Structure formats: C-alpha cells, structure tokens
Amino acid sequence: MKVQTRINSFYAVVATLVLLLPLITACGASKTGQTGGATQQPTSAPPASTAQSTKAAVPPTTAPAASATTAPMASATAGPSATAAVPTSGAATAGPTATTAALKFPPLSSLSPSIPEPKSPVTITFESWIQGATLQKLYSQFHKLHPNITVKFITATSDNEQDKLTTQIAGGNAPDTAYVDAGWVQDFADKNALVNLDPYIAKSKAVDPNDYVTAWRKMATYNGHMYGLPFDGETTGLFYRTDLFKAAGITHPPKTWAEFKADAQKLTQPSKKQYGFAIFAPEASYYFLSWLWQAGGRYISPDGKHITLDTPQAKKAAEFYVGLRKYSPPDLYNSNSYDARTAFATGKVAMYVAGAWFAGEMAGPFKKDVKNNWSAAPLPCDVRCANQIAGDSLVMFSQSKNRDAAWKWIEFLAAPQNMLTFNIGTKQAPGTLLPPRKSLLANPALYKYMPVLRQFAAMMKTGEVVGQGTNLPSSFFKIDTILNDELGKAIYGQETADQAMENATKQGQAILDRSQGH
Amino acid sequence: MRAVGVPGSGRLARREVRKILLGLLFVSPWLVGFLWLQLYPILASLYYSFTDYQILGTPHWTGFANYARMFLHDPLFWVSVRNTLFFAAVSVPLGVVIGIALALLLNARVRGLSLYRTIYYLPTMIPVVPAVMLLAWLLTPSIGPVNYLLGQLGLPEPGWLNDPAWAKPALILLALWGVGGSVVIYLAGLQDIPATLYEAAAIDGAGTWQRTWYVTIPLLTPTILFNLVVGLIGAFQYFAQAYVAGAFGGPLNSLLFYNLYLYQNAFQYYQMGYASAMAWVLLVFVLIVTLAIFRTTGRWVHYAR
C-alpha cells in the first residue's frame, strides 16, 4: 500500500507539471515581454486572433464593392502636381505654398448658404472609430460656426462598425451621420440606408465631385449618385529594408516583376532566417489583385457575368504571386499583413507589400527596431501599373430627422482645408492617410511629418478596385472567399497556381450563375 | 353549467382564477423572458431558415433553397462538418480517458491531495480568450517555447496553428488542458461507489487492477454517459476557441468549425436565413446523436442502485 501511494504521488506530480507548464512558461514570457519592449508584444499575440483588428488598417478580404475606370483617373495628365502648379504660380508672388492654397479654400462660415440653418438647437449623431484631438478641434470650430448644432459622437471600432450600423439600421436607430469604410457605401446605398447627397453637393462650395480622385469618387457613387463624401484614402505600396538591400548589393527598389523576383531571391537566406518577401494565405485574394491588374487581368468581365480568373493573364499573375512563397517564411503563411509587421521590423523580411498605414507602424511603435532602415516605393509594374486602394467616406443615413444639420456637419469635415488638417494629423501622431482630392495631394504640408507618403500619393492615380466599372453581385464576397481559399491552397503547396485559378473560376462562376438566376 | 349568482361556487372560482393569475404574475419575469427572448427567436429562426433574410430588407420565402444549398452547393459547409466531426471524435474520447485517469489518481491516497485537486481544476478557471492566446504563443513556430524544446530534443517542429495539419491537434491539446472540469464530476462519481463493493471484491481476491476494471469502471458508467453527452454537445457547438485562434477559419479552413461557419454566415456575410437553416440542421443532428447514445445505454451503463 505504501509503494502504491508513492507511485500515485509520482504520477500526480508529473500530471501537475504537465498541467502547470503552460502557466509557468507564460509567467516567464510576460516578464521577458516587459523588458523586451515593443518586439515581444506582437509576437505573443496568436497569428490569426488579431486578424480582426487587421480590418482596422487593411481593408478586409471582401474587397470594396466599388468600381473604377479601367483607364485609371481620366485626368491623369492633369494629375496632382499639375493642378497644384496653377494656383501656386497664379495667385501669389510671395509666401509659402500652403498659404497660397489656403486662399483658394471656401470660407468655412458659408459653405452652403442656401441650406437653412436650424432655428432651434438640434443634436445629431456621428458614428466613427476616429477620435483624437484633431477631430475635437474641428468640432469645436464647427460648433462655434453653428451654435444650434450639437454633434454627439458615437464610438465604434473599425472592426465592429459595419455590424453595429447594420443592426442600428435594422432596428431603426441609425445615426445621422457616420465615417465609414469607403467600400461599404455602395452596399448601404443598395439597402436604401443612405441619403443621396447630389442635391446637397449641388448647393455646396465645399464639395467638388470632379476634384476627387476618380477611384474614390466611384467608390462613393451608386447608380450614378454620390452617397458618400470621400474623406481619406490610401494605396498599397512596396516597403523595403534599405540595410538588407545594401547588404545584398541591390541599388534601387524593383520596378518590374523580373527585378522583383531577382531581388526576392537575393534577399532570401534561410540560414540567416532572412526572407525576401512575405505572403499571407488569409489575405491572398486581396493582395493578389495588384498583380492581377498589373498583368492585364480582370476579376470579373465588364458585363459582370463572367469570372475571368482563368485567362492567361490571370494565370500568369497567380503563378508569379504564388511563386513568391519560395521567398517567404513558411511560419507566416497563415499570418496577415498586420500581425507580421514585426518580421519586417526585425529584418526577417526584406520586402513587404502593405497599405500606407504600415509606414505609421514603422515610424511609430516599431521605430526602435527598424530605425531608419526602411523606405517605400510604388509597386513594380508588369504590362501596366496598378495597385489596390482603400479609404473612408462620410455618409448621411436616410433615417436622419435632421438632414440639413447632418449635411452641415459632414460638409464641414469634407471642406478641403479640414480634410487637409485631418489627414496631416499631428507631429506626435502623423496621419498615414491622404486626402483623395486632386487639388490637395500636391500640398507639401501633407508630407511634412511623413515624407514617404509622397510615394503613395503618386500611386493614387493607378489605384483600382474590383469590378472596374461593374456593379458587383451581392454574392461577390462568396466568390472572393473561394478565390482566397484556392490561392491559400496554392501557397501551402497543395495545388498549383494554375489549378487554383481554374477551381476559383469554376466555383465562382457557379455562384455567379445561381445569383443571377441562370 | 353553474347557476349565476350562486355565491359559494362563484367565489371559489374567482379565488381560483385569482390564484392562477397571481401565480402567473410571479413567474411573469421568466415567462415574458422565455416567450419574448427565447421562444420567439427560436420560432423566428425556423421561419427565417426558409427565407433569404439578410438582416436589412424584407425576407422572401425561398422554400428549402437554404437547405439545398447547404447539402448540394456549399463545399465549405462540408469542410466545417468534417472539421467538427474530427474534433469531436478525437477530443471527446481522449477527454473521457484522461479525465477518468486523473480522477482515479485524485481518488487515491496521495499526500497534498487538495492541492492537486485545485491545480487540476485551475485551467478550467482560465477564460477562453487568454487560454487560446496563451496556447498560440506557446506554439508559435520557430520562437515559441514548445517548438524550442522540440528542436532541442531533435524532434520535428510542427507549424501548429499555422499548419493545416496541426491546427486541430493544437486545439485538441487545449481542450485536454481544460479536462479538470470533468475530473471533478468523475471524482463525485467515484465517491458515490459503495465501499462495500470494494470490500467484497477484495475478499474475493481481486487486485487493484481488477477492482478498477470490474467495480470502478462499470459503476462509473453513468458519469461517463453524462460527460460523453455533454462533451459531444460541447464539441458540436465548439466556437469561441476556434474564433479566437483563427477568426477566418485558420490555415486553409482547418479550423472552420460548424458554429464558426454559422457565425460567419450570420454576422459577417449577413446570410441570416442560411445561418438559421444551419442552426436547425445542427439541432436535429445533435438530437439524433444524443438519442442514439441513449439507445445504447442499456448495454453499457450500469447503475449501482
């Protein structure tokens, strides 16, 4: 009996250790985390759990259901720099450019004099995930100009705002106004949740639809009417480690696919745990788009009836893109562009494709790790140049009972000088977003805190969105999920890029046919 | 028929009515809650499962279209079914075996018993989200402590939650780490076994092993049945851990469990009608499985008294 007890004790101790081990190691981890600084924190997060928060920075894989002309920005010739040159040389002989531009701005006190001011105090609501000093300052300025209009701020997160708004609309409690992902505008407009802003825009001095960069205007347009005011935007670009480039003897960021591949190969040194690129299966379909467009491919035919992912162009793009897995750390296949930013900051990955938000991460929380060893460049081009875009818009909900007051508020925010203020941010927290207005993009004030953003401003005119002029079917998200899954399988090496495109086309077409009642 | 105006019976009836009304009044918080917050949504979800309801806009009757889509046109539905069945088939039996083993240990004479009991139960007390985060950190490829240890031992280092083949085993490990909850129930079951049976067995010359196999296990079967059914239902409804570990379904959808896919349809794609249909299919399936298990109980569950 005594022996038995001792054996039992032994087992009990072993089992205890097994059960406690995770807790003990965790305690150790939290200690190193405190001393280790910024690097430890993100690594301790599970790979996919923060995937939700990725939405904050990166648009979700269900790409914006918006449209853009195939020829990006019709007025590309009279692009940002050209438009800016006119007022600068025309208006002032002396004084800095910023002041010159300011002269051109409409007076904030009378942006739309023909729209009546409320006679008695009204309160309108504004739902957003943007807070901070800049917005508060803008609001106090607004309230001084419109003492009868009080704005109540409703906080949401970029993760949950779409769900929250959907529930609010269904329950008849929609806010008066909101700051939303530009990709949601058409969807909400399609559900009759938004106010057509055209009549207001016609009376306003603050908003000039032709001044918006085309792709952003199209994202805010539904059936030919504007349902949103584009407020900020960003493009996808190429971030690279200048130190690793130098060490590998690469003199400039790649401009073509061939250069990109050659650089990725040179930069990949598994023995040093260093890779040229990082590819992410959970975001595969989203980041595939740039390459697809660059190769001259399309997602969906112009009439919206055919999935065109099995064309030679699309297959070529898929083959190239999936082929980059060889130069990417397998550990990160299931990560995403937000979680994996540590890998770039610590020099494990030398080239990284992400939105301009990534610059904010490297210049802010990761400055200690990455120092000044990074820069950004436009994405390489193939047959043509193209890149994804994202952004946010201001909208008014059709359930609003104070539409005129609601308009006054979003119009005030959308006035060019306020868009500029908002997008510049502050020295402590510089913005990484750009105002999608051609007349503002040339303003040097935009780049004083974050010069690298000039690279992204240049890419706004090559920005594209899925559909490229087609109204996407409501089942599009399902099709995109399938493309994402198929590309994921190819990234994990379970099928070829060619098979992935074949499968995605076949399954996507079946969904498209069903949704159109064929 | 009761004559109008007969004082006695009328008063009695009124008192009875009053009594019933008063009773209803007292249970009304529950009653209202049940009818409004449970029964109505349940019935509404049954109705919506036959429509194309998308939260915004009015639902249109589509008959069995949602059910047809599920079984015939939606490969992801079958992926989620396979993932869930695999998880249930591995984690539940393992949980039963390990749970019983630990309970037997704790039931034995060991020094510092109450300390061990506390420790085994401890993981159960950790909320789901931190537990999953902890697991994900422990199993981080290349820099996580588990793979470091495996590397030092010269063993292969799996990609765990980043590898389609290892993601489910990782979550099964997590499920087993929280086995303490069922251990407590097994312990109660063990203590319910009459000591007289052990004495009788000992007198008949049964050793430790035989006593365990012929007395303990058979008399523990009611507890096993309970844990089996509860564990299976829990496995079929597995959600929070999978959601935290991979909101989009993990690498190559290897963590796309049934309820996660249901949730995605309802709250990410707003296909409320389709999600409702999925919920009803799950209900019917769980019902069938549970009934099937109860059918077999006559053959393997023994009650002491």
PDB file of C-alpha atoms in Angstrom, chain A residues 160-175 188 399, chain B residues 55-56 267 270:
ATOM      1  CA  ASN A 160     -17.391  46.329 -35.465  1.00  0.00           C
ATOM      2  CA  GLU A 161     -18.780  49.454 -37.071  1.00  0.00           C
ATOM      3  CA  GLN A 162     -20.247  47.665 -40.066  1.00  0.00           C
ATOM      4  CA  ASP A 163     -22.057  45.167 -37.846  1.00  0.00           C
ATOM      5  CA  LYS A 164     -23.149  47.900 -35.497  1.00  0.00           C
ATOM      6  CA  LEU A 165     -24.525  50.092 -38.258  1.00  0.00           C
ATOM      7  CA  THR A 166     -26.338  47.153 -39.838  1.00  0.00           C
ATOM      8  CA  THR A 167     -28.016  46.376 -36.534  1.00  0.00           C
ATOM      9  CA  GLN A 168     -28.822  50.020 -35.928  1.00  0.00           C
ATOM     10  CA  ILE A 169     -30.368  50.430 -39.374  1.00  0.00           C
ATOM     11  CA  ALA A 170     -32.427  47.263 -38.938  1.00  0.00           C
ATOM     12  CA  GLY A 171     -33.606  48.488 -35.542  1.00  0.00           C
ATOM     13  CA  GLY A 172     -34.471  51.981 -36.762  1.00  0.00           C
ATOM     14  CA  ASN A 173     -31.723  53.560 -34.661  1.00  0.00           C
ATOM     15  CA  ALA A 174     -29.274  54.570 -37.342  1.00  0.00           C
ATOM     16  CA  PRO A 175     -27.066  57.550 -36.515  1.00  0.00           C
ATOM     17  CA  PHE A 188     -25.545  50.551 -47.624  1.00  0.00           C
ATOM     18  CA  GLN A 399     -33.322  57.599 -41.046  1.00  0.00           C
TER      19      GLN A 399
ATOM     20  CA  ILE B  55     -30.969  41.465 -41.720  1.00  0.00           C
ATOM     21  CA  LEU B  56     -31.574  44.549 -43.838  1.00  0.00           C
ATOM     22  CA  PHE B 267     -22.739  38.104 -38.796  1.00  0.00           C
ATOM     23  CA  TYR B 270     -25.365  38.674 -43.185  1.00  0.00           C
TER      24      TYR B 270
END
